[in-house]
mmCIF file of C-alpha atoms and ligand atoms in Angstrom:
data_model
loop_
_atom_site.group_PDB
_atom_site.id
_atom_site.type_symbol
_atom_site.label_atom_id
_atom_site.label_comp_id
_atom_site.label_asym_id
_atom_site.label_seq_id
_atom_site.Cartn_x
_atom_site.Cartn_y
_atom_site.Cartn_z
ATOM 1 C CA MET X 1 -76.569 -14.813 -5.546
ATOM 2 C CA LYS X 2 -78.688 -16.640 -3.438
ATOM 3 C CA TYR X 3 -80.387 -19.652 -5.240
ATOM 4 C CA ARG X 4 -83.309 -21.291 -3.620
ATOM 5 C CA VAL X 5 -82.659 -25.332 -3.018
ATOM 6 C CA ARG X 6 -85.280 -27.494 -2.444
ATOM 7 C CA SER X 7 -85.556 -31.349 -1.670
ATOM 8 C CA ALA X 8 -86.497 -33.440 -4.791
ATOM 9 C CA ASP X 9 -88.932 -35.793 -5.058
ATOM 10 C CA TRP X 10 -86.909 -38.634 -7.278
ATOM 11 C CA ASN X 11 -90.372 -40.242 -8.850
ATOM 12 C CA ALA X 12 -91.811 -36.596 -10.140
ATOM 13 C CA ASP X 13 -88.344 -34.958 -10.422
ATOM 14 C CA ARG X 14 -86.427 -38.234 -11.672
ATOM 15 C CA ASP X 15 -86.351 -36.938 -15.825
ATOM 16 C CA ALA X 16 -84.942 -33.589 -15.377
ATOM 17 C CA ILE X 17 -82.152 -35.025 -12.501
ATOM 18 C CA ARG X 18 -80.871 -37.717 -14.976
ATOM 19 C CA ARG X 19 -80.983 -35.041 -17.736
ATOM 20 C CA VAL X 20 -78.160 -32.915 -15.440
ATOM 21 C CA ARG X 21 -76.353 -36.226 -14.626
ATOM 22 C CA GLU X 22 -76.425 -37.413 -17.621
ATOM 23 C CA ARG X 23 -74.688 -34.249 -19.145
ATOM 24 C CA VAL X 24 -72.355 -33.822 -16.419
ATOM 25 C CA PHE X 25 -70.806 -36.827 -15.624
ATOM 26 C CA VAL X 26 -71.778 -39.145 -18.722
ATOM 27 C CA ILE X 27 -71.276 -36.686 -21.095
ATOM 28 C CA GLU X 28 -68.769 -34.470 -19.863
ATOM 29 C CA GLN X 29 -66.835 -36.479 -17.365
ATOM 30 C CA ALA X 30 -67.255 -39.720 -20.103
ATOM 31 C CA VAL X 31 -68.448 -41.880 -16.675
ATOM 32 C CA ASP X 32 -69.589 -45.273 -17.258
ATOM 33 C CA PRO X 33 -73.449 -45.167 -17.426
ATOM 34 C CA GLU X 34 -73.643 -48.574 -15.476
ATOM 35 C CA LEU X 35 -71.496 -46.500 -12.561
ATOM 36 C CA GLU X 36 -73.497 -43.415 -12.664
ATOM 37 C CA TRP X 37 -77.258 -45.338 -12.464
ATOM 38 C CA ASP X 38 -75.944 -47.632 -9.636
ATOM 39 C CA GLY X 39 -79.998 -48.167 -8.411
ATOM 40 C CA LEU X 40 -79.238 -46.500 -5.079
ATOM 41 C CA ASP X 41 -81.459 -43.006 -6.342
ATOM 42 C CA PRO X 42 -84.708 -43.972 -4.836
ATOM 43 C CA GLU X 43 -83.219 -44.509 -1.707
ATOM 44 C CA CYS X 44 -81.938 -41.009 -1.803
ATOM 45 C CA GLU X 45 -82.597 -37.745 -0.740
ATOM 46 C CA HIS X 46 -82.431 -35.447 -3.454
ATOM 47 C CA ALA X 47 -81.682 -31.617 -3.716
ATOM 48 C CA VAL X 48 -82.108 -29.588 -6.549
ATOM 49 C CA ILE X 49 -81.966 -25.970 -7.834
ATOM 50 C CA GLU X 50 -84.445 -24.668 -10.613
ATOM 51 C CA THR X 51 -83.672 -21.344 -12.754
ATOM 52 C CA PRO X 52 -86.587 -19.000 -12.657
ATOM 53 C CA ASP X 53 -88.364 -20.898 -15.410
ATOM 54 C CA GLY X 54 -88.479 -24.239 -13.651
ATOM 55 C CA LYS X 55 -85.687 -26.041 -15.077
ATOM 56 C CA ILE X 56 -83.281 -27.930 -12.969
ATOM 57 C CA VAL X 57 -80.022 -26.724 -13.516
ATOM 58 C CA ALA X 58 -78.415 -28.240 -10.348
ATOM 59 C CA THR X 59 -78.712 -31.222 -8.122
ATOM 60 C CA GLY X 60 -76.801 -33.626 -5.733
ATOM 61 C CA ARG X 61 -78.017 -36.371 -3.149
ATOM 62 C CA LEU X 62 -77.551 -37.768 0.254
ATOM 63 C CA TYR X 63 -77.617 -41.404 0.861
ATOM 64 C CA CYS X 64 -77.913 -42.848 4.170
ATOM 65 C CA ALA X 65 -76.315 -46.472 5.783
ATOM 66 C CA ASP X 66 -75.143 -47.322 9.208
ATOM 67 C CA GLY X 67 -75.185 -43.838 10.847
ATOM 68 C CA ALA X 68 -73.397 -41.943 8.483
ATOM 69 C CA GLY X 69 -74.378 -39.770 5.460
ATOM 70 C CA LYS X 70 -73.007 -40.178 2.378
ATOM 71 C CA ILE X 71 -73.157 -37.225 0.008
ATOM 72 C CA GLY X 72 -72.711 -37.590 -3.382
ATOM 73 C CA ARG X 73 -73.670 -36.904 -7.429
ATOM 74 C CA MET X 74 -72.984 -33.260 -7.329
ATOM 75 C CA ALA X 75 -73.315 -31.790 -10.202
ATOM 76 C CA VAL X 76 -74.107 -28.187 -11.619
ATOM 77 C CA LEU X 77 -74.526 -27.551 -15.717
ATOM 78 C CA LYS X 78 -71.842 -26.295 -17.109
ATOM 79 C CA GLY X 79 -73.357 -22.590 -17.980
ATOM 80 C CA HIS X 80 -74.173 -22.309 -14.190
ATOM 81 C CA ARG X 81 -71.253 -23.083 -12.681
ATOM 82 C CA GLY X 82 -69.195 -20.613 -10.298
ATOM 83 C CA ASN X 83 -72.432 -18.903 -8.845
ATOM 84 C CA GLY X 84 -72.881 -20.490 -5.594
ATOM 85 C CA MET X 85 -75.121 -23.289 -6.120
ATOM 86 C CA GLY X 86 -72.481 -26.362 -6.186
ATOM 87 C CA ALA X 87 -72.190 -24.891 -2.367
ATOM 88 C CA ALA X 88 -75.799 -24.130 -1.625
ATOM 89 C CA ILE X 89 -76.677 -27.559 -2.740
ATOM 90 C CA LEU X 90 -73.564 -29.300 -0.552
ATOM 91 C CA GLU X 91 -74.892 -27.076 2.369
ATOM 92 C CA PHE X 92 -78.183 -27.929 2.258
ATOM 93 C CA LEU X 93 -77.241 -31.535 1.918
ATOM 94 C CA VAL X 94 -75.269 -31.435 5.293
ATOM 95 C CA GLU X 95 -78.473 -29.509 7.023
ATOM 96 C CA ARG X 96 -80.483 -32.704 5.935
ATOM 97 C CA ALA X 97 -77.793 -35.119 7.117
ATOM 98 C CA ARG X 98 -77.639 -33.018 10.502
ATOM 99 C CA ALA X 99 -81.604 -33.264 10.662
ATOM 100 C CA ARG X 100 -81.406 -36.927 10.197
ATOM 101 C CA GLY X 101 -79.201 -37.398 13.446
ATOM 102 C CA LEU X 102 -76.264 -38.223 11.511
ATOM 103 C CA SER X 103 -72.878 -37.820 13.302
ATOM 104 C CA SER X 104 -70.724 -37.266 10.011
ATOM 105 C CA ALA X 105 -71.237 -36.458 6.508
ATOM 106 C CA ARG X 106 -68.757 -38.125 3.967
ATOM 107 C CA LEU X 107 -67.986 -37.983 0.075
ATOM 108 C CA ASN X 108 -66.140 -39.028 -2.552
ATOM 109 C CA ALA X 109 -64.364 -35.951 -4.263
ATOM 110 C CA GLN X 110 -63.156 -36.171 -7.512
ATOM 111 C CA THR X 111 -59.616 -34.534 -6.592
ATOM 112 C CA HIS X 112 -59.969 -31.569 -8.574
ATOM 113 C CA ALA X 113 -63.103 -30.199 -6.408
ATOM 114 C CA LEU X 114 -60.827 -31.092 -3.274
ATOM 115 C CA ARG X 115 -61.165 -27.001 -2.525
ATOM 116 C CA PHE X 116 -64.685 -26.610 -3.236
ATOM 117 C CA TYR X 117 -65.445 -29.457 -0.470
ATOM 118 C CA GLN X 118 -62.968 -27.955 1.837
ATOM 119 C CA ARG X 119 -64.713 -24.352 1.462
ATOM 120 C CA GLY X 120 -67.860 -26.469 2.585
ATOM 121 C CA GLY X 121 -66.339 -27.895 5.939
ATOM 122 C CA PHE X 122 -65.029 -31.193 4.457
ATOM 123 C CA ILE X 123 -61.358 -32.178 5.245
ATOM 124 C CA ALA X 124 -59.737 -35.370 3.106
ATOM 125 C CA GLU X 125 -58.523 -38.089 4.790
ATOM 126 C CA GLY X 126 -56.410 -41.500 3.080
ATOM 127 C CA PRO X 127 -54.702 -41.404 -0.538
ATOM 128 C CA GLU X 128 -55.832 -40.912 -3.579
ATOM 129 C CA PHE X 129 -57.920 -43.629 -5.665
ATOM 130 C CA ASP X 130 -59.477 -43.928 -8.635
ATOM 131 C CA GLU X 131 -63.679 -44.524 -8.794
ATOM 132 C CA ALA X 132 -65.395 -44.582 -12.617
ATOM 133 C CA GLY X 133 -61.766 -43.667 -14.310
ATOM 134 C CA ILE X 134 -61.286 -40.306 -12.337
ATOM 135 C CA PRO X 135 -59.034 -39.783 -9.283
ATOM 136 C CA HIS X 136 -60.770 -39.231 -5.811
ATOM 137 C CA ARG X 137 -60.344 -38.794 -2.150
ATOM 138 C CA HIS X 138 -62.639 -39.519 0.645
ATOM 139 C CA MET X 139 -63.444 -36.741 2.813
ATOM 140 C CA ARG X 140 -65.687 -36.341 5.971
ATOM 141 C CA ARG X 141 -67.621 -33.718 7.690
ATOM 142 C CA GLU X 142 -68.210 -34.137 11.257
ATOM 143 C CA LEU X 143 -71.674 -32.872 12.091
HETATM 144 N N1 LIG U 201 -65.053 -26.880 -10.290
HETATM 145 C C1 LIG U 201 -65.687 -25.648 -9.751
HETATM 146 N N2 LIG U 201 -65.379 -25.024 -8.577
HETATM 147 C C2 LIG U 201 -64.226 -25.302 -7.897
HETATM 148 C C3 LIG U 201 -63.650 -26.697 -8.602
HETATM 149 C C4 LIG U 201 -64.128 -27.092 -9.564
HETATM 150 N N3 LIG U 201 -63.689 -28.448 -9.791
HETATM 151 N N4 LIG U 201 -62.560 -26.810 -7.569
HETATM 152 C C5 LIG U 201 -62.502 -25.621 -6.734
HETATM 153 N N5 LIG U 201 -63.338 -24.779 -7.013
HETATM 154 C C6 LIG U 201 -64.161 -23.607 -6.232
HETATM 155 C C7 LIG U 201 -63.863 -22.751 -7.390
HETATM 156 O O1 LIG U 201 -62.784 -21.948 -7.796
HETATM 157 C C8 LIG U 201 -64.847 -21.381 -6.772
HETATM 158 O O2 LIG U 201 -64.329 -20.886 -5.714
HETATM 159 P P1 LIG U 201 -64.020 -19.359 -6.052
HETATM 160 O O3 LIG U 201 -65.350 -18.829 -5.614
HETATM 161 O O4 LIG U 201 -63.116 -18.719 -4.806
HETATM 162 O O5 LIG U 201 -63.600 -19.059 -7.452
HETATM 163 C C9 LIG U 201 -65.729 -22.314 -5.938
HETATM 164 O O6 LIG U 201 -65.562 -23.888 -5.866
HETATM 165 C C10 LIG U 201 -67.094 -22.716 -6.710
HETATM 166 O O7 LIG U 201 -67.859 -22.592 -5.896
HETATM 167 P P2 LIG U 201 -69.630 -22.801 -6.017
HETATM 168 O O8 LIG U 201 -70.210 -21.678 -7.315
HETATM 169 O O9 LIG U 201 -70.443 -22.981 -5.357
HETATM 170 O O10 LIG U 201 -69.389 -24.457 -7.189
HETATM 171 P P3 LIG U 201 -70.473 -24.824 -8.514
HETATM 172 O O11 LIG U 201 -71.782 -24.144 -8.490
HETATM 173 O O12 LIG U 201 -69.354 -24.630 -9.410
HETATM 174 O O13 LIG U 201 -70.344 -26.322 -8.056
HETATM 175 C C11 LIG U 201 -69.274 -28.410 -8.454
HETATM 176 C C12 LIG U 201 -68.912 -27.029 -7.754
HETATM 177 C C13 LIG U 201 -67.901 -28.902 -8.491
HETATM 178 C C14 LIG U 201 -70.372 -29.312 -8.570
HETATM 179 C C15 LIG U 201 -69.434 -27.994 -10.243
HETATM 180 O O14 LIG U 201 -68.439 -27.642 -10.519
HETATM 181 C C16 LIG U 201 -69.581 -29.334 -11.198
HETATM 182 O O15 LIG U 201 -70.666 -29.780 -11.380
HETATM 183 N N6 LIG U 201 -68.716 -29.713 -11.685
HETATM 184 C C17 LIG U 201 -68.608 -31.171 -12.431
HETATM 185 C C18 LIG U 201 -69.059 -32.084 -11.554
HETATM 186 C C19 LIG U 201 -68.189 -32.443 -10.354
HETATM 187 O O16 LIG U 201 -66.871 -32.751 -10.439
HETATM 188 N N7 LIG U 201 -68.578 -33.039 -9.896
HETATM 189 C C20 LIG U 201 -68.074 -33.042 -8.019
HETATM 190 C C21 LIG U 201 -67.928 -34.445 -8.244
HETATM 191 S S1 LIG U 201 -66.860 -35.270 -6.577
#
């Protein structure tokens, strides 16, 4: 099934995006809220997918600094996973990074999701490391 991903306006969509990330990262994955709400959101581009009745169920963000784009906070509500929404958000954010003329997109992948990002064209580099109590690896995709 194909989903329409749209750019989100942080001011307009903040509450709905925060609800998704609160459920996925803070409640489900027990990420410390202070780490989750890192203050970068107003500077990021955000992408979302809505259900036909207008409920945001998937999100991700692109943070740009020093000529590189960092994709993060990829979250799909549990009941909506495995339907291609995560892949659609990822591809949308990669396109946004490319449109901004960035040379690469990077992300820190939770190791359980490596295969998901590999299918999105990302390559893992370096050793596993801990972030927010969860094992991660750096990944990169040239644009
Ligand atoms: N979670 C979901 N899918 C995973 C996965 C994982 N940890 N690891 C690999 N995959 C694979 C699935 O097997 C599936 O492949 P298949 O179609 O061959 O079965 C594919 O990736 C799923 O793709 P898609 O449907 O586009 O992904 P999704 O909509 O379920 O979103 C996540 C993927 C990771 C964003 C979503 O599972 C999620 O929100 N997880 C919790 C938060 C999280 O871990 N975010 C990533 C932080 S780095």
